[in-house]
Amino acid sequence: MTDGNDRFRQWQTGPVRHRTTRRHRKDTLTAGERRRLTQLLVCLLVFGVVFIGRGAPEGHLRNLGDTLGQWVHENTDFRAAFSKVGKSVSDGEPAVQTFGLLWSEIFGNHSDKAEAEGMSTTEGEGGNLPVAETKILPGVGEEGQTAGEGSTGQQPAAQNPAAETTPPQTPASETKTPAAPTQASSEKTSATTKLMDGEVVTPVMGVITSGFGYRTHPIDGEWKEHEGIDIMADEGTPIKAFAAGTVDYVGESPAYGMYLQLKHDNGVTSFYAHCSALLVKKGQKVKAGDVVAKVGSTGNSTGAHLHLELKKDGVRVDPALYVKVLTQ
Amino acid sequence: MELHVSGGFCLLLALLLFLDEDNLVPWALFACFLHEMGHCMAIRYVGGRVSSLHLSVVGAEIIPERHRMFSYREEFIIAAAGPAVSILVALASSLAARAPWPGQERMLLFAGLNLAAGIFNLLPLGPLDGGRMLRIALLRANRMWEVEQFYQKMTLVLSLGLISLGVSHLLHSGGNPTLFLSGLWLLSTAKHENA
């Protein structure tokens, strides 16, 4: 065999191993083998320590883990990022769009929300892509509108649970191109972004206990999309109408408890759930700020809070952008 | 089939599990396992046998039995099988995710992980499958050592490029370290390959 052939074989079969024969003797190990074995044992020990130490409540290891973890996770919610990519394939989005999503979600910057939002919105508008749209999967037709039961949302929105602020991201609808509301800034200040003309009122002033987007469901522990925000408040707190409009429907269900929906101008609807009492009837006209219900804990709820959803032209948006909230 | 686990692999796994906050690593490992199974199946398909599996810092490597030399075409198939399986699993999971059932969200995550694994492995760099496929394609027309030289240089340049891109990501209002870390990993594997 010439040298060239041996080299080919080496390359073909992986890293170079100088010993080509295996010795099955049970004698003592050579110095080299002993060293390697010690190294392996040390590494296994470190692995064991880390594995167990991860659960430790206090101490340097925990602090180190928190610091490192913060650095890695501060900017990107990896679980949501991968889920979003998966959803992109599942929804039958064009391949180019999915690849772009792969890049921007896994590697991209998520701190500059306007930039990230701009990227996903541009990709959401299929007409702008100059390349022929090859779909990975055949597109999904009209996926059933989720009617009041808490089934999966149509629009994925990634959220970083580590950060205190809820990052705004306009979800892209698979059947319509989203009308992206103008983003004021990425910081959660008391100033709210404009969703529609006319006066807008915060239904309940409180702390957001659960934000918009993917999160671990507090009751069943599933990784689900949260289609609105949860605002903590005492039982019986009056819930004010988000804006002037008409009562679209009122109802009661095991998941949402007592709920109601208001229809406003500009294609905006607001939805209020887990109420303890509903104070309006279907078809009734309300002004911005009118008390329409009371906070409760009916339905699938862990405590008294208002579950608030906002939709513009059928697309769910993050209500935290459009109402005032109390920071902790 | 033998299993070889290096110390570096244990450390890397420890680090990943330590940093894993949303329980991604087990699913990612499963995705990698399926990817490697793709390689194994391809080896069997072309008539070879798998002698051992090496888990190291560089990643997982399947070592086929030595006495069987593969043709260029067979090598290409073996290399391509990994990403192909990952992409197929991603498609299958995403289809499964269309129906409403309790595991739906997990299917979406799994689809995303597999797609990322498949696409990442198709990059023509370092020890990745895409790199192997590229080298095989180049070997048809060029000498081995020329191809190796070119490939090493390309891997070096591109991984340095990724690192600098990753650094600028980080500096630009404290961003996502993933790109930077991936670039670093690719650079480290270049050294490993030489060894």
Coordinates of C-alpha atoms in Angstrom, one line a residue:
Chain A
M1 CA 0.0 0.0 0.0
T2 CA 1.4 3.4 -0.9
D3 CA 1.5 6.2 1.5
G4 CA -1.3 8.0 -0.3
N5 CA -3.7 5.1 0.2
D6 CA -3.0 4.9 3.9
R7 CA -3.6 8.6 4.3
F8 CA -6.9 8.2 2.5
R9 CA -7.9 5.4 4.8
Q10 CA -6.9 7.4 7.8
W11 CA -9.0 10.3 6.7
Q12 CA -11.9 8.1 5.8
T13 CA -12.1 6.4 9.1
G14 CA -11.7 9.4 11.4
P15 CA -9.1 10.6 13.9
V16 CA -5.7 8.9 13.8
R17 CA -5.1 6.1 16.2
H18 CA -1.5 5.0 16.4
R19 CA -2.2 1.6 17.8
T20 CA -4.0 -0.4 15.1
T21 CA -4.2 -3.6 17.1
R22 CA -6.2 -4.1 20.3
R23 CA -4.5 -5.8 23.1
H24 CA -6.7 -7.9 25.2
R25 CA -4.2 -8.6 27.9
K26 CA -5.3 -8.0 31.4
D27 CA -1.9 -6.8 32.6
T28 CA -1.1 -3.5 34.0
L29 CA -1.8 -0.4 32.0
T30 CA 0.9 1.7 30.4
A31 CA 1.7 5.1 31.8
G32 CA -0.2 6.7 28.9
E33 CA -3.3 4.6 29.4
R34 CA -3.2 5.3 33.1
R35 CA -3.0 9.1 32.5
R36 CA -5.9 8.9 30.1
L37 CA -8.0 6.9 32.5
T38 CA -7.3 9.4 35.3
Q39 CA -8.3 12.2 33.1
L40 CA -11.5 10.5 32.2
L41 CA -12.3 9.8 35.8
V42 CA -11.6 13.4 36.8
C43 CA -13.9 14.6 34.0
L44 CA -16.6 12.2 35.1
L45 CA -16.3 13.4 38.6
V46 CA -16.7 17.0 37.5
F47 CA -19.7 16.0 35.5
G48 CA -21.2 14.3 38.6
V49 CA -20.5 17.3 40.8
V50 CA -22.1 19.7 38.3
F51 CA -25.0 17.5 37.7
I52 CA -25.8 17.3 41.4
G53 CA -24.6 20.8 42.2
R54 CA -27.0 22.2 39.8
G55 CA -29.8 21.5 42.2
A56 CA -27.9 23.1 45.1
P57 CA -29.8 26.1 46.6
E58 CA -26.9 28.2 47.6
G59 CA -23.2 28.5 47.1
H60 CA -20.6 29.5 44.6
L61 CA -21.5 26.9 42.1
R62 CA -25.1 28.2 42.1
N63 CA -24.0 31.8 41.7
L64 CA -21.6 30.9 39.0
G65 CA -24.4 29.0 37.2
D66 CA -26.7 31.9 37.6
T67 CA -24.2 34.4 36.2
L68 CA -23.2 32.1 33.3
G69 CA -26.8 31.2 32.6
Q70 CA -27.8 34.8 32.7
W71 CA -25.2 35.7 30.1
V72 CA -26.3 32.9 27.8
H73 CA -30.0 33.3 28.2
E74 CA -30.3 37.0 28.8
N75 CA -30.8 37.8 25.2
T76 CA -32.5 34.8 23.7
D77 CA -35.2 32.4 24.8
F78 CA -33.8 29.3 23.0
R79 CA -36.8 27.2 23.6
A80 CA -39.1 29.7 22.1
A81 CA -36.6 30.3 19.3
F82 CA -36.5 26.6 18.3
S83 CA -40.3 26.3 18.7
K84 CA -40.7 29.3 16.4
V85 CA -38.6 27.6 13.7
G86 CA -40.6 24.4 14.1
K87 CA -43.8 26.4 13.7
S88 CA -42.5 28.1 10.6
V89 CA -41.9 24.7 9.0
S90 CA -45.2 23.4 10.3
D91 CA -47.1 26.3 8.9
G92 CA -45.7 25.7 5.5
E93 CA -43.8 29.0 5.3
P94 CA -41.4 29.4 2.4
A95 CA -38.0 27.8 2.9
V96 CA -36.1 31.0 2.6
Q97 CA -38.3 32.5 5.4
T98 CA -37.6 29.5 7.6
F99 CA -33.9 29.7 7.1
G100 CA -33.9 33.4 7.8
L101 CA -35.8 32.6 10.9
L102 CA -33.2 30.0 11.9
W103 CA -30.5 32.6 11.6
S104 CA -32.2 35.5 13.3
E105 CA -33.7 33.4 16.1
I106 CA -30.7 31.3 17.1
F107 CA -27.9 33.6 16.3
G108 CA -29.5 37.0 16.1
N109 CA -29.8 39.8 18.5
H110 CA -33.0 40.0 20.5
S111 CA -32.2 43.1 22.6
D112 CA -33.0 45.5 19.9
K113 CA -36.6 44.6 19.6
A114 CA -37.5 47.0 16.8
E115 CA -34.7 45.5 14.6
A116 CA -35.8 42.0 15.4
E117 CA -39.4 42.9 14.8
G118 CA -38.5 44.6 11.5
M119 CA -36.8 41.4 10.4
S120 CA -39.6 39.1 11.1
T121 CA -42.2 41.4 9.7
T122 CA -40.3 41.8 6.4
E123 CA -40.0 38.1 6.1
G124 CA -43.7 37.7 7.0
E125 CA -44.7 39.7 3.9
G126 CA -44.2 37.1 1.4
G127 CA -44.7 39.4 -1.5
N128 CA -41.4 41.2 -0.8
L129 CA -39.2 38.2 -1.3
P130 CA -37.5 38.3 -4.6
V131 CA -36.6 34.6 -4.6
A132 CA -39.2 32.1 -5.8
E133 CA -41.0 30.8 -2.7
T134 CA -40.2 27.2 -2.4
K135 CA -42.2 25.8 0.5
I136 CA -40.8 23.1 2.7
L137 CA -44.2 21.9 3.5
P138 CA -47.5 22.5 1.7
G139 CA -49.1 25.5 3.2
V140 CA -51.8 25.1 5.8
G141 CA -55.2 26.4 4.7
E142 CA -57.6 28.1 7.0
E143 CA -56.6 26.9 10.4
G144 CA -59.7 27.0 12.7
Q145 CA -59.9 30.2 14.6
T146 CA -59.6 29.5 18.3
A147 CA -63.0 30.4 19.7
G148 CA -62.8 30.9 23.3
E149 CA -61.2 27.6 24.4
G150 CA -57.5 27.8 25.1
S151 CA -56.2 25.8 22.2
T152 CA -53.0 26.7 20.3
G153 CA -52.5 30.2 19.0
Q154 CA -51.8 30.8 15.4
Q155 CA -49.1 33.3 15.8
P156 CA -45.9 32.3 17.5
A157 CA -44.3 35.1 19.5
A158 CA -41.1 34.5 21.3
Q159 CA -40.7 35.9 24.7
N160 CA -37.7 36.1 27.0
P161 CA -38.8 35.0 30.4
A162 CA -35.5 36.0 32.0
A163 CA -36.0 39.7 31.3
E164 CA -38.4 41.7 33.4
T165 CA -39.7 43.6 30.5
T166 CA -42.0 41.8 28.1
P167 CA -40.4 42.2 24.7
P168 CA -42.9 43.2 22.1
Q169 CA -43.1 41.2 18.9
T170 CA -45.9 41.4 16.4
P171 CA -46.9 37.8 15.4
A172 CA -47.3 37.1 11.8
S173 CA -50.6 35.6 10.8
E174 CA -50.4 32.7 8.4
T175 CA -53.5 33.7 6.5
K176 CA -53.0 37.5 6.5
T177 CA -50.1 39.8 6.4
P178 CA -50.0 41.6 9.8
A179 CA -50.6 45.3 10.0
A180 CA -47.7 46.1 12.2
P181 CA -48.6 48.8 14.7
T182 CA -46.0 51.5 15.0
Q183 CA -43.5 50.7 17.7
A184 CA -42.7 53.5 20.0
S185 CA -39.7 52.0 21.8
S186 CA -38.6 48.7 23.1
E187 CA -38.6 49.8 26.7
K188 CA -41.6 49.4 28.9
T189 CA -42.3 52.9 30.1
S190 CA -45.6 54.4 31.1
A191 CA -46.1 55.6 27.6
T192 CA -48.2 53.3 25.6
T193 CA -48.1 52.7 21.8
K194 CA -51.1 53.7 19.7
L195 CA -53.2 50.8 18.6
M196 CA -56.1 52.8 17.4
D197 CA -57.6 56.2 17.2
G198 CA -59.6 57.4 20.1
E199 CA -59.2 57.2 23.8
V200 CA -57.7 54.1 25.3
V201 CA -58.0 53.1 29.0
T202 CA -56.1 50.4 30.9
P203 CA -58.7 47.9 32.0
V204 CA -57.0 47.1 35.3
M205 CA -53.9 48.6 36.7
G206 CA -51.6 45.9 38.1
V207 CA -48.5 43.8 37.8
I208 CA -48.2 41.4 34.9
T209 CA -47.8 38.0 36.3
S210 CA -47.7 36.2 33.0
G211 CA -46.7 37.8 29.7
F212 CA -47.5 37.3 26.1
G213 CA -46.0 34.4 24.2
Y214 CA -44.5 31.1 24.9
R215 CA -44.3 30.1 28.6
T216 CA -44.8 27.1 30.9
H217 CA -48.4 26.9 31.7
P218 CA -48.9 27.5 35.4
I219 CA -51.4 24.8 35.8
D220 CA -50.7 21.9 33.5
G221 CA -47.0 22.6 33.1
E222 CA -47.2 22.4 29.3
W223 CA -45.0 24.7 27.2
K224 CA -47.7 26.7 25.5
E225 CA -48.3 30.0 23.9
H226 CA -50.0 32.5 26.1
E227 CA -52.4 34.5 23.9
G228 CA -52.6 37.5 26.2
I229 CA -51.4 38.9 29.5
D230 CA -52.3 38.2 33.0
I231 CA -52.7 41.2 35.3
M232 CA -52.8 40.5 39.0
A233 CA -55.5 42.3 41.0
D234 CA -57.8 41.7 44.0
E235 CA -61.0 39.9 43.5
G236 CA -63.8 42.3 42.7
T237 CA -61.6 45.0 41.2
P238 CA -63.5 46.8 38.5
I239 CA -62.5 46.0 34.9
K240 CA -62.8 49.0 32.6
A241 CA -63.4 48.9 28.9
F242 CA -60.2 49.3 26.9
A243 CA -61.9 51.7 24.5
A244 CA -65.3 52.7 23.3
G245 CA -67.2 50.0 21.5
T246 CA -69.8 47.3 21.5
V247 CA -70.1 44.2 23.6
D248 CA -69.4 41.4 21.1
Y249 CA -70.3 38.5 23.4
V250 CA -70.4 37.4 27.0
G251 CA -70.1 33.8 28.2
E252 CA -68.7 31.2 30.5
S253 CA -66.4 28.3 29.9
P254 CA -64.4 25.9 31.9
A255 CA -61.1 27.3 30.6
Y256 CA -61.8 31.0 30.6
G257 CA -64.4 31.2 33.4
M258 CA -66.6 34.2 32.9
Y259 CA -65.5 36.2 29.9
L260 CA -66.5 38.9 27.6
Q261 CA -65.3 40.5 24.3
L262 CA -65.6 44.0 23.2
K263 CA -65.5 45.2 19.6
H264 CA -63.8 48.6 19.0
D265 CA -63.0 50.7 15.9
N266 CA -60.2 50.0 13.5
G267 CA -60.7 46.3 13.7
V268 CA -59.6 46.1 17.3
T269 CA -61.2 43.7 19.8
S270 CA -60.5 43.2 23.5
F271 CA -61.1 40.1 25.5
Y272 CA -61.4 39.8 29.3
A273 CA -61.4 36.4 31.1
H274 CA -61.6 34.8 34.6
C275 CA -64.0 37.5 35.7
S276 CA -66.0 37.1 38.9
A277 CA -68.9 39.1 37.5
L278 CA -70.0 40.4 34.1
L279 CA -71.8 43.7 34.1
V280 CA -72.8 44.1 30.5
K281 CA -74.9 42.4 28.0
K282 CA -74.3 41.4 24.4
G283 CA -74.9 44.3 22.0
Q284 CA -74.5 47.0 24.7
K285 CA -72.5 50.1 23.7
V286 CA -69.8 51.2 26.1
K287 CA -67.5 54.2 26.4
A288 CA -63.8 53.9 27.1
G289 CA -63.3 53.4 30.8
D290 CA -66.9 52.1 31.5
V291 CA -66.8 49.3 34.1
V292 CA -67.8 46.1 32.2
A293 CA -66.8 43.3 34.7
K294 CA -65.0 42.5 37.9
V295 CA -61.8 40.6 38.4
G296 CA -62.1 37.1 39.6
S297 CA -60.5 33.6 39.5
T298 CA -63.1 31.7 37.5
G299 CA -62.1 29.0 35.0
N300 CA -58.6 27.7 34.7
S301 CA -56.9 30.1 37.0
T302 CA -54.4 30.0 39.8
G303 CA -55.5 33.3 41.5
A304 CA -57.5 36.4 41.0
H305 CA -56.4 38.1 37.9
L306 CA -57.5 39.6 34.6
H307 CA -56.6 37.7 31.4
L308 CA -56.5 40.3 28.7
E309 CA -56.2 39.7 25.0
L310 CA -56.1 42.3 22.2
K311 CA -56.5 41.6 18.6
K312 CA -56.1 43.9 15.6
D313 CA -57.6 42.7 12.3
G314 CA -57.7 39.2 13.7
V315 CA -54.0 39.2 14.7
R316 CA -53.3 38.8 18.4
V317 CA -51.0 41.5 19.7
D318 CA -49.2 42.0 23.0
P319 CA -51.5 43.9 25.2
A320 CA -48.6 45.1 27.4
L321 CA -47.7 47.5 24.6
Y322 CA -51.0 49.2 24.7
V323 CA -52.0 49.4 28.4
K324 CA -50.2 50.9 31.4
V325 CA -48.9 48.4 33.8
L326 CA -47.3 48.5 37.2
T327 CA -43.7 47.4 37.4
Q328 CA -42.8 45.5 40.5
Chain B
M1 CA -20.1 -1.8 18.5
E2 CA -17.8 0.0 20.9
L3 CA -18.5 3.2 22.7
H4 CA -15.7 5.7 23.4
V5 CA -16.4 8.7 25.6
S6 CA -13.7 11.3 26.1
G7 CA -13.2 13.5 29.1
G8 CA -13.8 16.6 27.0
F9 CA -17.2 15.3 26.1
C10 CA -18.2 14.8 29.7
L11 CA -17.1 18.4 30.5
L12 CA -18.9 19.8 27.5
L13 CA -22.1 17.9 28.5
A14 CA -21.7 19.0 32.1
L15 CA -21.5 22.6 30.9
L16 CA -24.5 22.4 28.6
L17 CA -26.6 20.7 31.3
F18 CA -25.5 23.3 33.8
L19 CA -26.6 26.2 31.5
D20 CA -29.8 24.5 30.3
E21 CA -32.6 26.4 31.9
D22 CA -35.5 25.3 29.7
N23 CA -34.7 21.6 29.5
L24 CA -33.6 21.8 25.9
V25 CA -30.5 19.6 26.2
P26 CA -32.1 16.2 26.5
W27 CA -34.2 16.9 23.3
A28 CA -31.1 18.3 21.5
L29 CA -29.2 15.1 22.5
F30 CA -32.0 13.0 21.1
A31 CA -31.9 14.9 17.9
C32 CA -28.1 14.3 17.7
F33 CA -28.7 10.7 18.4
L34 CA -31.1 10.4 15.4
H35 CA -28.6 12.2 13.3
E36 CA -25.9 9.8 14.1
M37 CA -28.2 6.9 13.5
G38 CA -28.7 8.3 10.0
H39 CA -25.0 7.9 9.4
C40 CA -25.0 4.4 10.8
M41 CA -27.9 3.3 8.6
A42 CA -26.1 4.7 5.6
I43 CA -23.0 2.7 6.5
R44 CA -25.0 -0.4 6.7
Y45 CA -26.8 0.4 3.5
V46 CA -23.6 0.7 1.5
G47 CA -22.5 -2.6 3.0
G48 CA -20.1 -1.5 5.7
R49 CA -20.2 -2.1 9.4
V50 CA -19.9 0.3 12.3
S51 CA -17.1 -0.6 14.6
S52 CA -17.2 2.2 17.2
L53 CA -18.8 5.4 18.2
H54 CA -16.6 8.2 19.6
L55 CA -18.0 10.9 21.7
S56 CA -15.7 13.9 22.2
V57 CA -15.6 17.6 22.4
V58 CA -15.5 17.7 18.6
G59 CA -18.8 15.9 18.6
A60 CA -19.9 12.4 17.8
E61 CA -18.0 10.3 15.3
I62 CA -19.0 7.0 13.8
I63 CA -16.0 4.9 12.9
P64 CA -16.7 2.3 10.3
E65 CA -14.7 -1.0 10.2
R66 CA -11.3 -0.5 8.7
H67 CA -11.1 -3.4 6.2
R68 CA -13.8 -2.0 4.1
M69 CA -12.9 1.0 2.0
F70 CA -15.7 3.1 0.7
S71 CA -15.9 4.7 -2.7
Y72 CA -16.3 8.4 -3.1
R73 CA -20.0 8.0 -3.8
E74 CA -20.5 5.8 -0.7
E75 CA -18.6 8.2 1.5
F76 CA -20.8 11.0 0.2
I77 CA -24.0 9.1 0.9
I78 CA -22.8 8.3 4.5
A79 CA -22.0 12.0 5.1
A80 CA -25.3 13.2 3.6
A81 CA -27.4 10.7 5.5
G82 CA -27.0 12.5 8.8
P83 CA -28.4 15.9 7.8
A84 CA -31.0 14.1 5.6
V85 CA -32.3 12.2 8.6
S86 CA -32.4 15.4 10.7
I87 CA -34.3 17.3 8.1
L88 CA -36.7 14.4 7.6
V89 CA -37.3 14.2 11.4
A90 CA -37.9 17.9 11.5
L91 CA -40.5 17.6 8.7
A92 CA -42.2 14.7 10.4
S93 CA -42.3 16.5 13.8
S94 CA -43.7 19.6 12.2
L95 CA -46.4 17.6 10.5
A96 CA -47.2 16.0 13.9
A97 CA -47.4 19.4 15.4
R98 CA -50.2 20.4 13.1
A99 CA -52.7 18.3 15.0
P100 CA -53.8 19.5 18.4
W101 CA -52.6 17.0 21.0
P102 CA -50.7 17.4 24.3
G103 CA -47.3 16.9 22.8
Q104 CA -47.9 19.5 20.1
E105 CA -45.6 22.2 21.5
R106 CA -42.9 19.7 22.2
M107 CA -43.1 18.6 18.5
L108 CA -42.6 22.2 17.4
L109 CA -39.5 22.4 19.6
F110 CA -38.2 19.1 18.3
A111 CA -38.8 20.1 14.7
G112 CA -36.9 23.3 15.3
L113 CA -34.0 21.5 17.0
N114 CA -33.7 18.9 14.2
L115 CA -33.9 21.4 11.5
A116 CA -31.2 23.5 13.1
A117 CA -29.0 20.3 13.6
G118 CA -29.5 19.4 9.9
I119 CA -28.8 22.8 8.5
F120 CA -25.9 23.4 10.8
N121 CA -24.3 20.1 9.8
L122 CA -24.6 21.1 6.2
L123 CA -22.2 24.0 6.7
P124 CA -19.0 23.4 4.7
L125 CA -16.8 23.8 7.7
G126 CA -14.6 21.8 10.1
P127 CA -15.8 18.3 11.0
L128 CA -19.3 19.0 9.9
D129 CA -21.0 16.7 7.3
G130 CA -21.3 19.5 4.8
G131 CA -17.5 19.9 5.0
R132 CA -17.0 16.2 4.4
M133 CA -19.4 16.3 1.4
L134 CA -17.5 19.3 0.0
R135 CA -14.1 17.6 0.4
I136 CA -15.3 14.4 -1.3
A137 CA -16.7 16.5 -4.2
L138 CA -13.3 18.3 -4.5
L139 CA -11.3 15.1 -4.3
R140 CA -12.7 13.9 -7.6
A141 CA -10.7 16.5 -9.4
N142 CA -7.9 17.4 -7.1
R143 CA -5.1 15.8 -5.1
M144 CA -5.9 14.9 -1.5
W145 CA -3.3 17.1 0.2
E146 CA -4.3 20.1 -1.9
V147 CA -7.9 19.7 -0.9
E148 CA -6.9 19.3 2.7
Q149 CA -4.8 22.5 2.6
F150 CA -7.5 24.5 1.0
Y151 CA -10.1 23.1 3.4
Q152 CA -8.1 23.9 6.5
K153 CA -7.6 27.4 5.3
M154 CA -11.2 27.9 4.5
T155 CA -12.3 26.6 7.8
L156 CA -9.9 28.9 9.6
V157 CA -11.0 31.9 7.7
L158 CA -14.7 31.2 7.9
S159 CA -14.6 30.3 11.6
L160 CA -12.7 33.5 12.4
G161 CA -15.3 35.4 10.4
L162 CA -18.1 33.8 12.4
I163 CA -16.2 34.6 15.6
S164 CA -15.8 38.3 14.7
L165 CA -19.5 38.4 13.6
G166 CA -20.3 36.9 16.9
V167 CA -18.2 39.3 18.8
S168 CA -19.8 42.3 17.1
H169 CA -23.2 40.7 18.0
L170 CA -22.1 40.6 21.6
L171 CA -20.7 44.1 21.7
H172 CA -23.7 45.5 20.0
S173 CA -25.9 46.1 23.1
G174 CA -25.0 42.8 24.7
G175 CA -26.4 40.2 22.4
N176 CA -26.7 36.5 21.8
P177 CA -23.4 34.7 22.4
T178 CA -24.4 31.7 20.3
L179 CA -22.7 32.8 17.1
F180 CA -19.5 33.6 18.9
L181 CA -19.5 30.3 20.8
S182 CA -20.2 28.3 17.6
G183 CA -17.4 30.1 15.8
L184 CA -15.0 29.2 18.7
W185 CA -16.1 25.6 18.7
L186 CA -15.5 25.4 14.9
L187 CA -12.0 26.9 15.4
S188 CA -11.2 24.4 18.1
T189 CA -12.2 21.5 15.9
A190 CA -9.8 22.6 13.2
K191 CA -7.0 22.0 15.6
H192 CA -8.5 18.6 16.6
E193 CA -8.7 17.5 13.0
N194 CA -5.0 18.2 12.5
A195 CA -4.0 16.2 15.5

